[in-house]
PDB file of C-alpha atoms and ligand atoms in Angstrom:
ATOM      1  CA  MET A   1      -4.825  47.084 103.020  1.00 41.00           C
ATOM      2  CA  ARG A   2      -5.501  44.177 100.529  1.00 44.00           C
ATOM      3  CA  ALA A   3      -1.571  43.644 100.043  1.00 45.00           C
ATOM      4  CA  ILE A   4      -0.722  43.105 103.604  1.00 43.00           C
ATOM      5  CA  LEU A   5      -3.523  40.415 104.099  1.00 44.00           C
ATOM      6  CA  PHE A   6      -2.352  38.852 100.792  1.00 43.00           C
ATOM      7  CA  ALA A   7       1.148  38.810 102.448  1.00 41.00           C
ATOM      8  CA  LEU A   8       0.234  37.432 105.502  1.00 43.00           C
ATOM      9  CA  ALA A   9      -1.927  34.913 104.093  1.00 44.00           C
ATOM     10  CA  VAL A  10       1.133  33.265 101.482  1.00 45.00           C
ATOM     11  CA  ILE A  11       3.434  33.414 104.517  1.00 48.00           C
ATOM     12  CA  CYS A  12       0.853  31.600 106.911  1.00 53.00           C
ATOM     13  CA  ALA A  13       0.129  29.058 104.008  1.00 61.00           C
ATOM     14  CA  PRO A  14       3.056  26.644 104.251  1.00 75.00           C
ATOM     15  CA  ALA A  15       3.440  26.510 108.007  1.00 80.00           C
ATOM     16  CA  GLN A  16      -0.321  25.205 107.949  1.00 86.00           C
ATOM     17  CA  THR A  17       0.301  23.133 105.478  1.00 92.00           C
ATOM     18  CA  MET A  18       3.235  21.390 107.231  1.00 94.00           C
ATOM     19  CA  LEU A  19       0.980  20.685 110.529  1.00 96.00           C
ATOM     20  CA  LYS A  20      -1.461  18.950 108.489  1.00 94.00           C
ATOM     21  CA  ASP A  21      -0.289  17.028 105.740  1.00 95.00           C
ATOM     22  CA  GLY A  22       0.263  14.084 107.676  1.00 95.00           C
ATOM     23  CA  GLN A  23       4.160  14.379 106.945  1.00 97.00           C
ATOM     24  CA  LEU A  24       7.030  14.874 109.550  1.00 98.00           C
ATOM     25  CA  HIS A  25       8.795  17.917 108.885  1.00 97.00           C
ATOM     26  CA  VAL A  26      12.378  19.034 110.176  1.00 98.00           C
ATOM     27  CA  VAL A  27      13.351  22.644 109.769  1.00 97.00           C
ATOM     28  CA  LEU A  28      16.800  24.167 111.069  1.00 98.00           C
ATOM     29  CA  CYS A  29      16.079  27.098 112.708  1.00 97.00           C
ATOM     30  CA  GLY A  30      19.687  27.797 114.533  1.00 98.00           C
ATOM     31  CA  THR A  31      22.549  26.012 113.415  1.00 98.00           C
ATOM     32  CA  GLY A  32      25.558  27.573 114.986  1.00 97.00           C
ATOM     33  CA  SER A  33      27.365  27.674 117.943  1.00 93.00           C
ATOM     34  CA  PRO A  34      28.423  30.269 120.343  1.00 92.00           C
ATOM     35  CA  LEU A  35      30.720  31.924 118.029  1.00 91.00           C
ATOM     36  CA  PRO A  36      29.262  35.021 115.983  1.00 91.00           C
ATOM     37  CA  ASP A  37      28.386  33.512 112.875  1.00 93.00           C
ATOM     38  CA  PRO A  38      26.659  35.893 110.065  1.00 92.00           C
ATOM     39  CA  GLN A  39      24.975  33.095 108.575  1.00 93.00           C
ATOM     40  CA  ARG A  40      23.764  31.033 111.647  1.00 97.00           C
ATOM     41  CA  ALA A  41      21.633  31.453 114.499  1.00 98.00           C
ATOM     42  CA  SER A  42      22.310  29.352 118.091  1.00 98.00           C
ATOM     43  CA  ALA A  43      21.348  25.776 118.210  1.00 98.00           C
ATOM     44  CA  CYS A  44      17.559  25.404 117.344  1.00 98.00           C
ATOM     45  CA  THR A  45      15.756  22.460 115.299  1.00 98.00           C
ATOM     46  CA  ALA A  46      12.015  22.425 114.883  1.00 98.00           C
ATOM     47  CA  ILE A  47       9.657  19.343 114.555  1.00 98.00           C
ATOM     48  CA  ILE A  48       6.384  19.658 113.045  1.00 98.00           C
ATOM     49  CA  ALA A  49       3.994  16.700 112.381  1.00 98.00           C
ATOM     50  CA  ASN A  50       0.386  16.084 112.936  1.00 97.00           C
ATOM     51  CA  GLY A  51      -0.790  19.544 114.454  1.00 97.00           C
ATOM     52  CA  GLU A  52       2.166  19.455 117.000  1.00 98.00           C
ATOM     53  CA  PHE A  53       5.149  22.187 116.583  1.00 98.00           C
ATOM     54  CA  LEU A  54       7.952  21.393 118.578  1.00 98.00           C
ATOM     55  CA  LEU A  55      11.437  23.117 119.161  1.00 98.00           C
ATOM     56  CA  PHE A  56      14.643  21.491 120.425  1.00 98.00           C
ATOM     57  CA  ASP A  57      16.816  23.926 121.685  1.00 98.00           C
ATOM     58  CA  ILE A  58      15.989  27.919 121.294  1.00 98.00           C
ATOM     59  CA  GLY A  59      19.568  29.119 120.760  1.00 98.00           C
ATOM     60  CA  PRO A  60      20.038  33.186 120.519  1.00 98.00           C
ATOM     61  CA  GLY A  61      18.548  34.046 117.084  1.00 98.00           C
ATOM     62  CA  SER A  62      16.877  31.240 116.787  1.00 98.00           C
ATOM     63  CA  TRP A  63      13.569  32.599 117.524  1.00 98.00           C
ATOM     64  CA  ARG A  64      13.802  35.380 114.997  1.00 96.00           C
ATOM     65  CA  LYS A  65      14.847  32.460 112.323  1.00 96.00           C
ATOM     66  CA  ALA A  66      11.770  30.516 113.302  1.00 95.00           C
ATOM     67  CA  GLY A  67       9.709  33.429 112.311  1.00 93.00           C
ATOM     68  CA  LEU A  68      11.730  34.123 108.904  1.00 92.00           C
ATOM     69  CA  THR A  69      11.271  30.296 107.963  1.00 90.00           C
ATOM     70  CA  GLN A  70       7.600  30.698 108.265  1.00 88.00           C
ATOM     71  CA  LEU A  71       7.213  28.267 111.266  1.00 95.00           C
ATOM     72  CA  PRO A  72       3.616  28.341 112.734  1.00 95.00           C
ATOM     73  CA  LEU A  73       4.544  30.049 115.760  1.00 96.00           C
ATOM     74  CA  ALA A  74       1.132  30.120 117.262  1.00 96.00           C
ATOM     75  CA  ASN A  75       0.806  26.752 117.458  1.00 97.00           C
ATOM     76  CA  LEU A  76       4.296  26.049 119.563  1.00 98.00           C
ATOM     77  CA  SER A  77       3.252  22.828 121.178  1.00 97.00           C
ATOM     78  CA  ALA A  78       6.393  22.437 123.406  1.00 98.00           C
ATOM     79  CA  VAL A  79      10.123  23.199 123.998  1.00 98.00           C
ATOM     80  CA  PHE A  80      12.970  20.423 124.338  1.00 98.00           C
ATOM     81  CA  LEU A  81      16.019  21.279 125.733  1.00 98.00           C
ATOM     82  CA  THR A  82      19.234  19.406 125.418  1.00 98.00           C
ATOM     83  CA  HIS A  83      21.363  21.070 128.422  1.00 98.00           C
ATOM     84  CA  PHE A  84      21.663  24.573 129.934  1.00 98.00           C
ATOM     85  CA  HIS A  85      24.554  26.025 128.089  1.00 98.00           C
ATOM     86  CA  SER A  86      23.591  29.687 126.746  1.00 98.00           C
ATOM     87  CA  ASP A  87      23.690  29.077 123.268  1.00 98.00           C
ATOM     88  CA  HIS A  88      20.522  26.414 123.893  1.00 98.00           C
ATOM     89  CA  ILE A  89      18.172  28.254 125.862  1.00 98.00           C
ATOM     90  CA  GLY A  90      19.079  32.179 125.254  1.00 98.00           C
ATOM     91  CA  ASP A  91      16.211  32.707 122.941  1.00 98.00           C
ATOM     92  CA  LEU A  92      13.657  30.982 125.857  1.00 98.00           C
ATOM     93  CA  GLY A  93      11.729  34.091 126.543  1.00 98.00           C
ATOM     94  CA  GLU A  94      11.493  35.013 123.081  1.00 98.00           C
ATOM     95  CA  ALA A  95       9.769  32.093 122.247  1.00 98.00           C
ATOM     96  CA  ILE A  96       7.199  32.035 125.136  1.00 98.00           C
ATOM     97  CA  THR A  97       6.531  35.747 124.913  1.00 98.00           C
ATOM     98  CA  MET A  98       6.152  35.942 120.853  1.00 98.00           C
ATOM     99  CA  SER A  99       4.186  32.635 120.550  1.00 98.00           C
ATOM    100  CA  TRP A 100       1.776  33.881 122.967  1.00 98.00           C
ATOM    101  CA  ALA A 101       1.573  37.297 121.130  1.00 97.00           C
ATOM    102  CA  ALA A 102       1.177  35.097 117.901  1.00 97.00           C
ATOM    103  CA  GLY A 103      -2.172  33.261 119.642  1.00 97.00           C
ATOM    104  CA  ARG A 104      -0.953  30.627 121.722  1.00 98.00           C
ATOM    105  CA  ALA A 105      -3.440  30.937 124.695  1.00 97.00           C
ATOM    106  CA  GLN A 106      -2.154  27.914 127.138  1.00 97.00           C
ATOM    107  CA  PRO A 107       1.112  27.855 129.157  1.00 98.00           C
ATOM    108  CA  LEU A 108       3.895  26.175 127.078  1.00 98.00           C
ATOM    109  CA  ASP A 109       5.679  22.826 128.290  1.00 98.00           C
ATOM    110  CA  VAL A 110       9.644  23.217 128.581  1.00 98.00           C
ATOM    111  CA  PHE A 111      11.217  19.629 128.716  1.00 98.00           C
ATOM    112  CA  GLY A 112      14.662  19.439 129.671  1.00 98.00           C
ATOM    113  CA  PRO A 113      17.274  17.591 131.933  1.00 97.00           C
ATOM    114  CA  PRO A 114      17.088  18.184 135.380  1.00 96.00           C
ATOM    115  CA  GLY A 115      17.062  21.908 135.871  1.00 97.00           C
ATOM    116  CA  ALA A 116      14.941  23.119 133.876  1.00 98.00           C
ATOM    117  CA  ASP A 117      12.647  24.284 136.408  1.00 98.00           C
ATOM    118  CA  LYS A 118      15.352  27.049 137.587  1.00 98.00           C
ATOM    119  CA  VAL A 119      15.827  28.017 133.763  1.00 98.00           C
ATOM    120  CA  VAL A 120      12.560  28.606 133.238  1.00 98.00           C
ATOM    121  CA  ALA A 121      11.619  30.073 136.319  1.00 98.00           C
ATOM    122  CA  GLY A 122      14.553  32.792 135.716  1.00 98.00           C
ATOM    123  CA  PHE A 123      13.004  33.556 132.096  1.00 98.00           C
ATOM    124  CA  GLN A 124       9.488  34.180 133.412  1.00 98.00           C
ATOM    125  CA  ALA A 125      10.579  36.425 136.231  1.00 98.00           C
ATOM    126  CA  ALA A 126      12.885  38.095 133.431  1.00 98.00           C
ATOM    127  CA  TYR A 127       9.644  38.850 131.172  1.00 98.00           C
ATOM    128  CA  SER A 128       7.090  39.227 133.870  1.00 98.00           C
ATOM    129  CA  LEU A 129       6.690  42.797 133.447  1.00 98.00           C
ATOM    130  CA  ASP A 130       6.484  42.326 129.492  1.00 98.00           C
ATOM    131  CA  ALA A 131       3.535  39.990 130.176  1.00 98.00           C
ATOM    132  CA  GLY A 132       1.977  42.402 132.256  1.00 98.00           C
ATOM    133  CA  TYR A 133       2.058  45.635 129.595  1.00 98.00           C
ATOM    134  CA  ARG A 134       0.940  42.941 127.059  1.00 97.00           C
ATOM    135  CA  THR A 135      -2.272  41.888 128.599  1.00 97.00           C
ATOM    136  CA  GLU A 136      -2.747  45.417 129.845  1.00 97.00           C
ATOM    137  CA  HIS A 137      -2.270  46.959 126.114  1.00 97.00           C
ATOM    138  CA  HIS A 138      -4.122  44.377 124.278  1.00 97.00           C
ATOM    139  CA  SER A 139      -6.751  43.003 126.836  1.00 97.00           C
ATOM    140  CA  ALA A 140      -6.886  39.662 128.677  1.00 97.00           C
ATOM    141  CA  GLN A 141      -9.143  38.651 125.631  1.00 97.00           C
ATOM    142  CA  TRP A 142      -6.259  38.580 123.309  1.00 97.00           C
ATOM    143  CA  MET A 143      -3.345  38.197 125.789  1.00 97.00           C
ATOM    144  CA  PRO A 144      -4.513  35.608 128.247  1.00 98.00           C
ATOM    145  CA  PRO A 145      -2.253  35.722 131.220  1.00 98.00           C
ATOM    146  CA  ALA A 146      -2.262  31.798 131.118  1.00 98.00           C
ATOM    147  CA  GLY A 147      -0.327  32.019 127.797  1.00 98.00           C
ATOM    148  CA  ALA A 148       2.465  34.172 129.096  1.00 98.00           C
ATOM    149  CA  LYS A 149       3.587  31.153 131.458  1.00 98.00           C
ATOM    150  CA  ALA A 150       5.611  28.284 130.890  1.00 98.00           C
ATOM    151  CA  LYS A 151       5.615  24.438 132.689  1.00 98.00           C
ATOM    152  CA  ALA A 152       8.818  23.614 133.261  1.00 98.00           C
ATOM    153  CA  THR A 153       9.167  19.103 133.181  1.00 97.00           C
ATOM    154  CA  ALA A 154      12.652  16.978 133.953  1.00 95.00           C
ATOM    155  CA  ALA A 155      12.852  14.633 131.501  1.00 92.00           C
ATOM    156  CA  ASN A 156      14.221  11.386 131.808  1.00 86.00           C
ATOM    157  CA  SER A 157      15.316   8.284 129.740  1.00 83.00           C
ATOM    158  CA  ASP A 158      12.824   5.953 131.203  1.00 81.00           C
ATOM    159  CA  GLN A 159       9.701   6.509 128.939  1.00 90.00           C
ATOM    160  CA  PRO A 160       9.067   8.855 126.363  1.00 96.00           C
ATOM    161  CA  VAL A 161       8.881  12.651 126.923  1.00 97.00           C
ATOM    162  CA  PHE A 162       6.259  13.715 125.116  1.00 98.00           C
ATOM    163  CA  ASP A 163       3.446  11.337 123.445  1.00 97.00           C
ATOM    164  CA  ARG A 164       0.943  13.420 121.606  1.00 97.00           C
ATOM    165  CA  SER A 165      -1.006  13.156 118.065  1.00 97.00           C
ATOM    166  CA  GLY A 166       1.217  10.123 117.058  1.00 98.00           C
ATOM    167  CA  VAL A 167       4.391  12.116 118.029  1.00 98.00           C
ATOM    168  CA  ARG A 168       6.893  10.312 120.227  1.00 98.00           C
ATOM    169  CA  VAL A 169      10.318  12.165 121.851  1.00 98.00           C
ATOM    170  CA  PHE A 170      12.317  10.097 123.890  1.00 98.00           C
ATOM    171  CA  ALA A 171      15.376  11.405 125.781  1.00 98.00           C
ATOM    172  CA  PHE A 172      18.744   9.567 125.826  1.00 97.00           C
ATOM    173  CA  PRO A 173      22.216  10.955 127.838  1.00 97.00           C
ATOM    174  CA  VAL A 174      25.025  11.933 125.539  1.00 98.00           C
ATOM    175  CA  ASN A 175      28.586  13.135 126.796  1.00 97.00           C
ATOM    176  CA  HIS A 176      29.034  16.489 126.882  1.00 97.00           C
ATOM    177  CA  HIS A 177      31.294  16.287 130.150  1.00 95.00           C
ATOM    178  CA  PRO A 178      31.459  18.328 132.497  1.00 95.00           C
ATOM    179  CA  ILE A 179      27.933  18.964 131.879  1.00 95.00           C
ATOM    180  CA  THR A 180      25.285  16.857 133.359  1.00 92.00           C
ATOM    181  CA  ALA A 181      22.790  16.071 132.479  1.00 93.00           C
ATOM    182  CA  ALA A 182      23.067  16.559 128.670  1.00 97.00           C
ATOM    183  CA  PHE A 183      20.446  15.304 126.551  1.00 98.00           C
ATOM    184  CA  GLY A 184      19.728  14.010 123.156  1.00 98.00           C
ATOM    185  CA  TYR A 185      16.406  13.314 121.646  1.00 98.00           C
ATOM    186  CA  ARG A 186      15.163  10.664 119.127  1.00 98.00           C
ATOM    187  CA  ILE A 187      11.708  11.870 117.710  1.00 98.00           C
ATOM    188  CA  GLU A 188       9.262   9.156 115.951  1.00 98.00           C
ATOM    189  CA  TYR A 189       6.304   9.700 113.956  1.00 98.00           C
ATOM    190  CA  ARG A 190       4.881   7.257 111.630  1.00 98.00           C
ATOM    191  CA  GLY A 191       7.615   4.934 110.914  1.00 97.00           C
ATOM    192  CA  ARG A 192       9.900   7.778 111.000  1.00 98.00           C
ATOM    193  CA  LYS A 193      12.827   8.517 113.227  1.00 98.00           C
ATOM    194  CA  VAL A 194      14.833  11.742 113.741  1.00 98.00           C
ATOM    195  CA  VAL A 195      17.781  12.100 116.264  1.00 98.00           C
ATOM    196  CA  ILE A 196      19.046  15.316 117.865  1.00 98.00           C
ATOM    197  CA  THR A 197      22.332  15.038 119.527  1.00 98.00           C
ATOM    198  CA  GLY A 198      22.189  18.274 121.236  1.00 98.00           C
ATOM    199  CA  ASP A 199      26.089  18.668 122.418  1.00 98.00           C
ATOM    200  CA  THR A 200      28.141  16.062 122.489  1.00 98.00           C
ATOM    201  CA  SER A 201      31.513  14.094 121.910  1.00 97.00           C
ATOM    202  CA  LYS A 202      31.186  10.677 120.395  1.00 97.00           C
ATOM    203  CA  SER A 203      28.752   8.695 122.113  1.00 97.00           C
ATOM    204  CA  LYS A 204      27.185   5.112 121.833  1.00 98.00           C
ATOM    205  CA  GLU A 205      24.198   6.358 123.037  1.00 98.00           C
ATOM    206  CA  VAL A 206      23.662   8.311 119.986  1.00 98.00           C
ATOM    207  CA  GLU A 207      24.441   5.200 117.669  1.00 98.00           C
ATOM    208  CA  LYS A 208      22.143   3.364 119.851  1.00 98.00           C
ATOM    209  CA  ASN A 209      19.371   5.624 119.577  1.00 98.00           C
ATOM    210  CA  ALA A 210      20.134   6.275 116.068  1.00 98.00           C
ATOM    211  CA  ALA A 211      19.754   2.832 114.578  1.00 98.00           C
ATOM    212  CA  ARG A 212      18.825   3.352 111.112  1.00 98.00           C
ATOM    213  CA  ALA A 213      17.226   6.735 111.442  1.00 98.00           C
ATOM    214  CA  ASP A 214      15.858   8.900 108.436  1.00 98.00           C
ATOM    215  CA  LEU A 215      17.668  11.479 110.066  1.00 98.00           C
ATOM    216  CA  LEU A 216      20.827  12.362 112.227  1.00 98.00           C
ATOM    217  CA  ILE A 217      21.425  16.024 113.667  1.00 98.00           C
ATOM    218  CA  HIS A 218      24.549  15.603 115.112  1.00 98.00           C
ATOM    219  CA  ASP A 219      26.807  18.475 116.810  1.00 97.00           C
ATOM    220  CA  ALA A 220      30.504  19.094 114.788  1.00 98.00           C
ATOM    221  CA  LEU A 221      33.210  21.129 115.636  1.00 97.00           C
ATOM    222  CA  SER A 222      36.933  20.825 113.620  1.00 96.00           C
ATOM    223  CA  LYS A 223      39.339  20.276 116.314  1.00 96.00           C
ATOM    224  CA  ASP A 224      42.074  20.918 113.480  1.00 95.00           C
ATOM    225  CA  MET A 225      40.572  24.283 112.795  1.00 95.00           C
ATOM    226  CA  ILE A 226      40.224  25.144 116.584  1.00 94.00           C
ATOM    227  CA  LEU A 227      43.567  23.791 117.698  1.00 94.00           C
ATOM    228  CA  ALA A 228      44.739  25.844 114.562  1.00 94.00           C
ATOM    229  CA  ALA A 229      43.199  28.754 116.186  1.00 94.00           C
ATOM    230  CA  ALA A 230      44.232  28.353 119.540  1.00 94.00           C
ATOM    231  CA  ALA A 231      47.867  28.071 118.533  1.00 95.00           C
ATOM    232  CA  MET A 232      47.812  31.098 116.321  1.00 94.00           C
ATOM    233  CA  ALA A 233      45.775  32.888 119.414  1.00 94.00           C
ATOM    234  CA  GLU A 234      48.820  31.810 121.813  1.00 95.00           C
ATOM    235  CA  GLY A 235      51.436  33.160 119.383  1.00 96.00           C
ATOM    236  CA  MET A 236      50.283  36.419 119.603  1.00 96.00           C
ATOM    237  CA  GLY A 237      50.250  36.016 123.236  1.00 96.00           C
ATOM    238  CA  GLN A 238      46.182  35.776 123.808  1.00 96.00           C
ATOM    239  CA  LYS A 239      46.590  33.166 126.382  1.00 96.00           C
ATOM    240  CA  ARG A 240      42.930  33.170 127.451  1.00 96.00           C
ATOM    241  CA  GLN A 241      41.376  32.773 123.704  1.00 94.00           C
ATOM    242  CA  GLY A 242      43.999  29.903 123.365  1.00 95.00           C
ATOM    243  CA  LYS A 243      42.825  28.303 126.839  1.00 94.00           C
ATOM    244  CA  MET A 244      38.974  28.806 125.762  1.00 93.00           C
ATOM    245  CA  ALA A 245      39.805  27.134 122.368  1.00 93.00           C
ATOM    246  CA  ARG A 246      41.677  24.085 123.544  1.00 94.00           C
ATOM    247  CA  ASP A 247      38.826  23.280 126.473  1.00 92.00           C
ATOM    248  CA  ILE A 248      36.087  23.047 124.040  1.00 92.00           C
ATOM    249  CA  VAL A 249      37.385  20.715 121.723  1.00 91.00           C
ATOM    250  CA  THR A 250      37.094  17.675 124.237  1.00 91.00           C
ATOM    251  CA  TYR A 251      33.123  18.006 124.555  1.00 94.00           C
ATOM    252  CA  HIS A 252      32.108  18.086 120.808  1.00 96.00           C
ATOM    253  CA  ALA A 253      32.302  15.627 118.412  1.00 97.00           C
ATOM    254  CA  THR A 254      34.490  16.232 115.319  1.00 98.00           C
ATOM    255  CA  PRO A 255      32.765  15.848 111.672  1.00 98.00           C
ATOM    256  CA  VAL A 256      34.418  12.679 111.200  1.00 98.00           C
ATOM    257  CA  GLU A 257      33.543  11.276 114.535  1.00 98.00           C
ATOM    258  CA  ALA A 258      29.766  12.175 113.353  1.00 98.00           C
ATOM    259  CA  ALA A 259      30.145  10.615 110.221  1.00 98.00           C
ATOM    260  CA  GLU A 260      31.431   7.555 112.035  1.00 98.00           C
ATOM    261  CA  THR A 261      28.501   7.298 114.413  1.00 98.00           C
ATOM    262  CA  ALA A 262      26.607   7.725 111.136  1.00 98.00           C
ATOM    263  CA  ALA A 263      28.085   4.714 109.410  1.00 98.00           C
ATOM    264  CA  SER A 264      27.501   2.351 112.555  1.00 98.00           C
ATOM    265  CA  ALA A 265      24.134   3.381 113.081  1.00 98.00           C
ATOM    266  CA  LYS A 266      23.332   2.814 109.476  1.00 98.00           C
ATOM    267  CA  VAL A 267      21.430   6.389 109.136  1.00 98.00           C
ATOM    268  CA  GLU A 268      20.045   7.432 106.261  1.00 98.00           C
ATOM    269  CA  THR A 269      21.248  11.182 106.129  1.00 98.00           C
ATOM    270  CA  LEU A 270      23.664  12.926 108.730  1.00 98.00           C
ATOM    271  CA  VAL A 271      23.235  16.839 108.802  1.00 98.00           C
ATOM    272  CA  LEU A 272      26.218  18.361 110.657  1.00 98.00           C
ATOM    273  CA  THR A 273      25.231  21.311 112.753  1.00 98.00           C
ATOM    274  CA  HIS A 274      26.414  23.351 115.801  1.00 98.00           C
ATOM    275  CA  ILE A 275      29.128  24.587 113.325  1.00 97.00           C
ATOM    276  CA  VAL A 276      32.297  25.252 114.958  1.00 96.00           C
ATOM    277  CA  PRO A 277      34.063  27.425 114.161  1.00 96.00           C
ATOM    278  CA  PRO A 278      32.201  29.468 111.774  1.00 95.00           C
ATOM    279  CA  LEU A 279      33.100  28.871 108.429  1.00 96.00           C
ATOM    280  CA  ARG A 280      33.751  31.984 106.320  1.00 92.00           C
ATOM    281  CA  ASP A 281      34.023  30.812 102.580  1.00 94.00           C
ATOM    282  CA  GLU A 282      33.972  27.337 100.560  1.00 95.00           C
ATOM    283  CA  ALA A 283      37.570  26.551 101.415  1.00 95.00           C
ATOM    284  CA  HIS A 284      36.845  26.662 105.160  1.00 96.00           C
ATOM    285  CA  GLN A 285      33.765  24.059 104.294  1.00 96.00           C
ATOM    286  CA  LYS A 286      36.267  22.089 102.714  1.00 96.00           C
ATOM    287  CA  VAL A 287      38.350  21.650 105.209  1.00 97.00           C
ATOM    288  CA  PHE A 288      35.859  21.396 107.950  1.00 97.00           C
ATOM    289  CA  LEU A 289      34.536  18.315 105.842  1.00 98.00           C
ATOM    290  CA  ARG A 290      37.684  16.538 105.044  1.00 97.00           C
ATOM    291  CA  GLY A 291      37.218  12.814 105.758  1.00 97.00           C
ATOM    292  CA  VAL A 292      33.542  12.931 106.120  1.00 98.00           C
ATOM    293  CA  ALA A 293      32.462  11.265 102.764  1.00 98.00           C
ATOM    294  CA  GLU A 294      35.403   8.581 103.449  1.00 98.00           C
ATOM    295  CA  ALA A 295      33.779   7.698 106.855  1.00 98.00           C
ATOM    296  CA  PHE A 296      29.693   7.953 105.793  1.00 98.00           C
ATOM    297  CA  ALA A 297      28.579   6.571 102.382  1.00 97.00           C
ATOM    298  CA  GLY A 298      25.219   7.896 103.316  1.00 97.00           C
ATOM    299  CA  LYS A 299      23.821  11.242 102.539  1.00 98.00           C
ATOM    300  CA  ILE A 300      25.911  14.272 104.299  1.00 98.00           C
ATOM    301  CA  VAL A 301      24.538  17.369 104.837  1.00 98.00           C
ATOM    302  CA  LEU A 302      26.364  20.693 105.979  1.00 98.00           C
ATOM    303  CA  ALA A 303      23.550  22.166 108.218  1.00 97.00           C
ATOM    304  CA  ALA A 304      22.471  25.874 107.038  1.00 97.00           C
ATOM    305  CA  ASP A 305      19.378  27.757 108.875  1.00 97.00           C
ATOM    306  CA  GLY A 306      16.266  27.508 107.223  1.00 96.00           C
ATOM    307  CA  MET A 307      16.878  24.132 105.565  1.00 97.00           C
ATOM    308  CA  ARG A 308      14.116  21.769 105.830  1.00 96.00           C
ATOM    309  CA  PHE A 309      13.389  17.829 105.587  1.00 97.00           C
ATOM    310  CA  ASP A 310      10.086  16.363 104.755  1.00 97.00           C
ATOM    311  CA  PHE A 311       9.184  12.689 105.417  1.00 98.00           C
ATOM    312  CA  PRO A 312       6.214  11.020 104.493  1.00 97.00           C
ATOM    313  CA  PRO A 313       5.035   7.996 106.449  1.00 96.00           C
ATOM    314  CA  ARG A 314       6.373   4.809 105.930  1.00 92.00           C
TER     315      ARG A 314
HETATM  316 ZN1   ZN B 401      27.249  22.835 125.290  1.00 54.33          ZN
HETATM  317 ZN1   ZN B 402      26.262  24.302 122.492  1.00 54.33          ZN
END
């Protein structure tokens, strides 16, 4: 029993430190895409600052990554959805239910473009039987029904979406046509600025919002690699795979386009995420990053699940 308690204490310590140390922390809990990737969960980025634990997108597999990365699950304050493609929302039910199981007792705020209420209502319906089981099994004292609930709010770009404990979150429109609305988010805390683009092709709105940001976490798809894969699929008679691959190149930025935006915005560090296609080895990484360093002189990071960035107040 002692050994188990010790292990729990070790696991919880970094999370509690991150909540209280006055710094802005960014943890990548999902850096992949809808394509299966053994190394990466789908889209998810955590921000932790001054007692607040915010998640931006919650794609399939990312809630488990959040746990493995020792994030303070019981302290989940809010979830922000960039848009409603399945690779950005698939684990919302897990996040609501398992943060409640970890100790969150009040309804969870979920922000997103118009339509967030429909997405949240769907997950709540799907998980309602489970919620009943848990309260009955563990008692309302330990699993209060309020904690199983989530409250959806449609964000808009006119005012902060979230403003608490000194942490401010702003939404802005990105270009993920034909998906409207799709948002990026800008997070500010004690002189630091982090921008999460969600899915977008090259966008002036991203450039504007990311001006002199400490961290720009940008969508990145290698057009060259995807078009080569499309041609190969078509060569083997796989018309459907070819068509799908050709369709997706138009609504994501390439790594070089993300780098160009980072350069124009004069950001400190560019993180390439939502990696398409999955990169199997170093050779693939090299092809993926071709031209990026020439386009942006700042720090370039190829995102990986579990990566963490810490920003002391400025
Ligand atoms: Zn998308
Ligand atoms: Zn996506």
